[in-house]
Coordinates of C-alpha atoms in Angstrom, one line a residue:
M3 CA 91.9 86.9 88.1
T4 CA 93.0 90.3 89.2
N5 CA 94.1 90.9 92.8
T6 CA 93.8 94.6 93.5
A7 CA 95.0 96.6 96.5
R8 CA 92.3 98.3 98.6
T9 CA 91.6 101.5 96.8
A10 CA 88.5 103.6 96.3
D11 CA 87.7 103.1 92.6
A12 CA 85.6 106.3 92.5
A13 CA 88.3 108.5 93.9
P14 CA 90.5 110.4 91.5
I15 CA 94.2 109.5 91.6
D16 CA 96.9 112.2 91.6
A17 CA 99.3 110.8 89.0
D18 CA 102.2 112.6 90.7
A19 CA 101.4 111.4 94.2
T20 CA 100.3 107.8 93.3
L21 CA 101.6 105.3 90.9
R22 CA 99.4 102.3 90.1
V23 CA 101.5 99.2 89.3
A24 CA 100.8 95.7 88.3
A25 CA 102.8 92.4 88.7
I26 CA 102.0 89.7 86.2
Q27 CA 102.2 86.1 87.3
M28 CA 102.7 83.4 84.6
V29 CA 103.3 79.7 84.3
S30 CA 105.5 80.0 81.2
A31 CA 105.8 76.9 79.0
T32 CA 108.0 75.7 76.2
N33 CA 106.3 77.5 73.3
V34 CA 107.4 81.1 72.8
S35 CA 104.3 82.1 70.8
E36 CA 101.9 80.7 73.4
N37 CA 103.8 82.5 76.2
L38 CA 103.7 85.8 74.3
G39 CA 100.0 85.4 73.6
R40 CA 99.3 84.8 77.3
A41 CA 101.5 87.8 78.3
E42 CA 99.6 90.0 75.9
Q43 CA 96.3 89.0 77.5
L44 CA 97.6 89.7 81.0
I45 CA 99.2 93.0 80.0
G46 CA 95.9 94.1 78.6
E47 CA 94.1 93.1 81.8
A48 CA 96.6 95.1 83.9
A49 CA 96.3 98.2 81.7
A50 CA 92.5 97.9 81.9
A51 CA 92.8 97.9 85.7
G52 CA 94.6 101.3 85.4
A53 CA 98.2 100.3 85.9
R54 CA 100.7 102.8 84.6
L55 CA 103.7 100.4 85.1
V56 CA 103.3 96.7 84.3
A57 CA 106.0 94.1 85.1
L58 CA 106.3 90.6 83.6
P59 CA 108.1 87.8 85.5
E60 CA 111.6 86.4 84.9
Y61 CA 111.7 84.0 81.9
F62 CA 108.2 85.1 80.8
V63 CA 109.2 84.3 77.2
L64 CA 110.3 80.7 77.8
L65 CA 110.9 78.0 80.4
G66 CA 112.2 75.3 78.2
R67 CA 112.8 71.6 78.7
S68 CA 116.5 72.3 78.9
D69 CA 118.3 75.4 80.2
R70 CA 120.0 75.6 76.8
D71 CA 116.7 76.2 75.0
K72 CA 116.9 79.9 75.7
L73 CA 120.1 80.1 73.5
A74 CA 118.0 79.4 70.4
I75 CA 115.8 82.5 70.9
R76 CA 118.5 84.9 71.9
E77 CA 118.4 88.4 70.3
A78 CA 120.9 91.0 69.5
D79 CA 120.5 94.1 71.8
G80 CA 117.9 96.4 70.2
D81 CA 116.7 94.0 67.5
G82 CA 114.3 91.1 67.4
P83 CA 110.7 90.0 67.7
L84 CA 110.8 89.6 71.5
Q85 CA 111.9 93.2 71.9
A86 CA 109.5 94.4 69.3
F87 CA 106.7 92.6 71.2
L88 CA 107.5 94.6 74.4
S89 CA 107.8 97.9 72.6
G90 CA 104.6 97.3 70.8
Q91 CA 102.6 96.4 73.9
A92 CA 104.0 99.4 75.8
A93 CA 102.9 101.7 73.0
A94 CA 99.6 100.0 72.4
H95 CA 98.5 100.5 76.0
G96 CA 100.4 103.7 76.8
I97 CA 102.1 102.1 79.8
W98 CA 105.6 101.6 81.2
L99 CA 106.3 97.9 80.5
V100 CA 109.0 95.8 82.2
G101 CA 110.0 92.7 80.3
G102 CA 110.7 90.4 83.1
T103 CA 113.7 88.8 81.4
L104 CA 114.6 87.7 77.9
P105 CA 117.9 86.3 76.5
L106 CA 120.2 88.8 74.9
A107 CA 123.3 87.8 73.0
S108 CA 126.6 88.0 74.9
A109 CA 130.3 87.9 73.8
S110 CA 130.7 84.5 75.4
P111 CA 130.0 81.5 73.1
G112 CA 127.1 79.4 74.3
K113 CA 125.9 82.0 76.9
V114 CA 123.4 84.9 77.0
H115 CA 122.5 87.7 79.3
N116 CA 119.3 87.4 81.3
S117 CA 118.1 90.9 80.7
V118 CA 115.3 93.1 82.0
L119 CA 114.2 95.6 79.5
V120 CA 111.9 98.6 80.2
Y121 CA 109.8 100.4 77.6
G122 CA 108.0 103.7 78.0
P123 CA 104.5 104.6 76.9
D124 CA 105.7 105.7 73.5
G125 CA 107.4 102.3 72.9
R126 CA 110.9 103.5 73.3
R127 CA 113.3 101.5 75.5
V128 CA 114.4 103.4 78.6
A129 CA 116.4 100.9 80.6
R130 CA 118.3 97.6 80.5
Y131 CA 119.5 95.5 83.4
D132 CA 121.5 92.3 83.1
K133 CA 121.0 89.9 86.1
I134 CA 124.1 90.1 88.2
H135 CA 123.8 87.2 90.6
L136 CA 123.4 83.8 89.0
F137 CA 121.4 81.1 90.8
R138 CA 122.9 77.8 91.8
F139 CA 121.0 75.3 94.0
D140 CA 121.4 71.6 94.7
S141 CA 118.9 70.0 97.1
G142 CA 119.8 66.5 96.1
G143 CA 116.6 66.3 94.1
E144 CA 116.6 69.6 92.3
R145 CA 119.7 71.1 90.6
Y146 CA 120.2 74.5 88.9
D147 CA 123.3 76.3 87.8
E148 CA 122.5 79.4 85.7
A149 CA 126.2 80.1 85.1
T150 CA 126.3 77.2 82.6
T151 CA 124.1 79.3 80.1
L152 CA 124.2 82.9 81.5
V153 CA 126.8 85.7 81.7
A154 CA 126.5 87.8 84.8
G155 CA 125.8 91.5 84.5
R156 CA 127.9 94.0 86.3
T157 CA 126.0 97.2 86.7
P158 CA 123.1 98.1 89.1
T159 CA 120.5 100.0 87.1
V160 CA 117.8 102.6 88.0
F161 CA 115.6 104.7 85.8
D162 CA 113.2 107.6 86.3
L163 CA 109.5 107.1 85.4
S164 CA 108.2 110.3 84.2
A165 CA 106.4 111.7 81.2
P166 CA 107.3 111.8 78.3
A167 CA 109.2 108.5 78.3
Q168 CA 112.7 109.7 77.4
D169 CA 114.8 108.8 80.5
P170 CA 118.0 106.9 79.5
S171 CA 119.1 103.7 81.2
A172 CA 121.4 104.6 84.0
P173 CA 123.6 102.9 86.6
A174 CA 122.8 103.4 90.2
R175 CA 124.2 106.6 91.5
D176 CA 125.9 107.7 94.7
P177 CA 123.0 108.9 96.9
N178 CA 125.2 111.8 98.1
A179 CA 125.9 112.9 94.5
P180 CA 123.8 115.6 92.8
A181 CA 120.8 114.3 90.9
R182 CA 121.4 113.2 87.4
G183 CA 121.0 116.1 85.0
S184 CA 120.7 118.7 87.7
A185 CA 122.0 122.2 87.2
P186 CA 121.7 125.6 88.9
A187 CA 118.5 127.4 87.9
R188 CA 119.2 130.3 85.5
G189 CA 116.7 132.8 86.8
P190 CA 113.0 132.8 87.8
S191 CA 111.8 131.1 84.6
A192 CA 114.0 128.0 85.3
S193 CA 112.8 127.9 88.9
A194 CA 109.2 128.1 87.8
R195 CA 109.7 125.3 85.3
D196 CA 111.3 123.1 88.0
A197 CA 108.5 123.8 90.4
A198 CA 105.8 122.9 87.8
A199 CA 107.5 119.8 86.6
P200 CA 106.0 116.5 88.0
Q201 CA 108.3 114.6 90.3
A202 CA 109.8 111.5 88.7
W203 CA 109.5 108.1 90.3
R204 CA 113.0 106.6 90.9
I205 CA 112.8 102.9 90.1
G206 CA 115.5 100.2 90.5
L207 CA 115.9 96.9 88.7
S208 CA 116.8 93.4 90.0
V209 CA 116.0 89.8 89.2
C210 CA 115.1 86.8 91.4
Y211 CA 118.4 85.5 93.0
D212 CA 119.5 89.1 93.4
L213 CA 117.2 89.3 96.4
R214 CA 119.7 87.5 98.5
F215 CA 122.3 90.2 98.1
P216 CA 121.3 93.3 100.0
E217 CA 124.3 95.3 98.9
L218 CA 122.8 95.5 95.4
Y219 CA 119.6 97.1 96.7
R220 CA 121.6 99.5 98.9
A221 CA 123.5 100.6 95.8
M222 CA 120.2 101.7 94.2
A223 CA 119.0 103.7 97.2
P224 CA 117.3 106.0 97.5
A225 CA 114.7 104.4 95.2
D226 CA 110.9 104.8 95.4
L227 CA 110.2 101.3 93.9
I228 CA 112.4 98.3 93.1
L229 CA 111.3 95.6 90.8
A230 CA 112.2 92.0 91.2
P231 CA 110.9 89.8 88.4
S232 CA 111.5 86.2 89.5
A233 CA 111.1 82.5 89.0
F234 CA 111.7 81.2 92.6
T235 CA 111.6 77.4 93.0
W236 CA 108.9 76.0 95.2
A237 CA 111.5 74.9 97.8
T238 CA 113.3 78.2 98.1
G239 CA 110.2 80.3 97.6
S240 CA 108.2 78.6 100.3
A241 CA 111.0 79.2 102.8
H242 CA 112.4 82.6 101.8
W243 CA 110.4 84.5 99.2
E244 CA 108.2 86.8 101.3
L245 CA 110.9 87.2 103.9
L246 CA 113.4 88.5 101.4
L247 CA 111.0 90.8 99.7
R248 CA 109.9 92.4 102.9
A249 CA 113.4 92.7 104.2
R250 CA 114.6 94.5 101.1
A251 CA 111.7 96.8 101.3
V252 CA 112.2 97.6 104.9
E253 CA 115.9 98.2 104.9
N254 CA 115.7 100.5 101.8
Q255 CA 112.4 102.1 102.8
C256 CA 110.9 101.6 99.4
Y257 CA 108.2 99.6 97.6
L258 CA 109.1 96.2 96.1
L259 CA 107.1 94.9 93.2
A260 CA 107.8 91.2 92.4
P261 CA 106.1 89.5 89.4
A262 CA 106.8 85.8 89.5
Q263 CA 106.4 82.5 87.8
G264 CA 103.9 80.4 89.8
G265 CA 102.8 76.9 89.2
V266 CA 103.7 73.6 87.6
H267 CA 105.4 74.1 84.2
E268 CA 105.3 72.0 81.1
N269 CA 109.0 71.0 81.8
G270 CA 108.0 69.7 85.2
R271 CA 109.5 72.5 87.2
R272 CA 107.4 73.9 90.0
T273 CA 107.7 77.6 90.8
W274 CA 106.5 79.4 94.0
G275 CA 104.5 82.3 92.6
H276 CA 103.0 84.6 95.2
S277 CA 103.6 87.7 93.1
M278 CA 103.2 90.7 95.4
L279 CA 103.7 94.4 96.1
V280 CA 105.3 95.3 99.5
D281 CA 105.4 98.8 101.0
P282 CA 108.3 100.5 102.7
W283 CA 107.2 99.4 106.2
G284 CA 107.2 95.8 105.0
E285 CA 103.5 95.4 104.7
V286 CA 102.1 93.3 101.9
V287 CA 99.9 95.6 99.8
A288 CA 98.7 93.0 97.4
V289 CA 99.5 89.4 96.6
R290 CA 98.4 86.5 94.4
A291 CA 98.2 83.7 96.9
E292 CA 97.3 80.9 94.5
D293 CA 99.2 79.2 91.6
G294 CA 98.4 80.1 88.0
A295 CA 98.5 83.1 85.8
G296 CA 97.0 86.4 87.0
V297 CA 97.6 90.1 87.7
V298 CA 98.3 91.8 91.1
V299 CA 97.5 95.5 91.1
G300 CA 98.4 98.0 93.9
E301 CA 99.4 101.6 94.4
V302 CA 102.8 103.2 95.3
T303 CA 102.2 106.4 97.1
R304 CA 104.5 109.3 97.9
A305 CA 102.7 109.9 101.2
R306 CA 103.6 106.4 102.4
L307 CA 107.2 106.8 101.4
K308 CA 107.5 110.2 103.1
S309 CA 105.7 109.0 106.3
V310 CA 108.0 105.9 106.8
R311 CA 111.2 107.9 106.0
A312 CA 110.3 110.8 108.2
G313 CA 109.2 108.6 111.2
L314 CA 112.3 106.4 111.0
P315 CA 115.0 108.2 109.0
A316 CA 117.2 105.1 108.7
L317 CA 118.6 106.0 105.3
S318 CA 120.0 109.2 106.7
H319 CA 121.6 107.4 109.6
R320 CA 123.9 105.2 107.4
V321 CA 127.6 105.4 108.3
M322 CA 129.0 102.8 105.8

């Protein structure tokens, strides 16, 4: 059930130079408890495979018979069984866990935020991103309009994956601005501490339809890894899914990890799946090519990021 990138299992992994990640693919149904049970099983499988960061797909909690079904399970920010589930799983496995999306209450009656929540290995929440671009599609046979039940987010979000898990949620910063929290060293002892501190992984958050808006991804640059939990339809996914993921990775010279819904759902909807990890050169590192639930595991490496950016320094050539 696990698709793993080509790595030498016997070789030790430098935690600062390599980040093992996992994208969980699901076929979420109309029963929340069943979906959480399946998610728990897959999270455990990913953790057992050595993943330090595990990401669930969009709508992992519920794909109901009606778009309005999600309103019945909405939670206040910071409180509720769905958030407690994510926190508990992160702490139980000692991983960074990305809760694909779940419905959080909004100020608009009859609508919710479609939110990605990130929890650190100690179970504390470190980031929240509300999906900015809301999907609308009408093929004549299929029709979707997320704006009928969702409120769009406004803020691009990145976070730093480091240890211990205490990085606050943060908006994307100007790449020309000083690093968040940076300050002049106050003597040799501060310099020594900086040199000894492990380098954090800079990670951006996006959701599904966001992939069609490259300006969002550029706003998060420079990032080492961008996550894109998704539920692409079969029609749009078969045409554009891999193309969009590889394009966003190439133009931002970063890794893209995309956990997805994949299969025929209880409500009759068919999603594309093909959860994958793409590297900064646009190469597919690992992918689940078949429908159904499973785990895709791969490695993000600083060596690959540095090699691509040094050989083709496109990010430094930006003029707009």
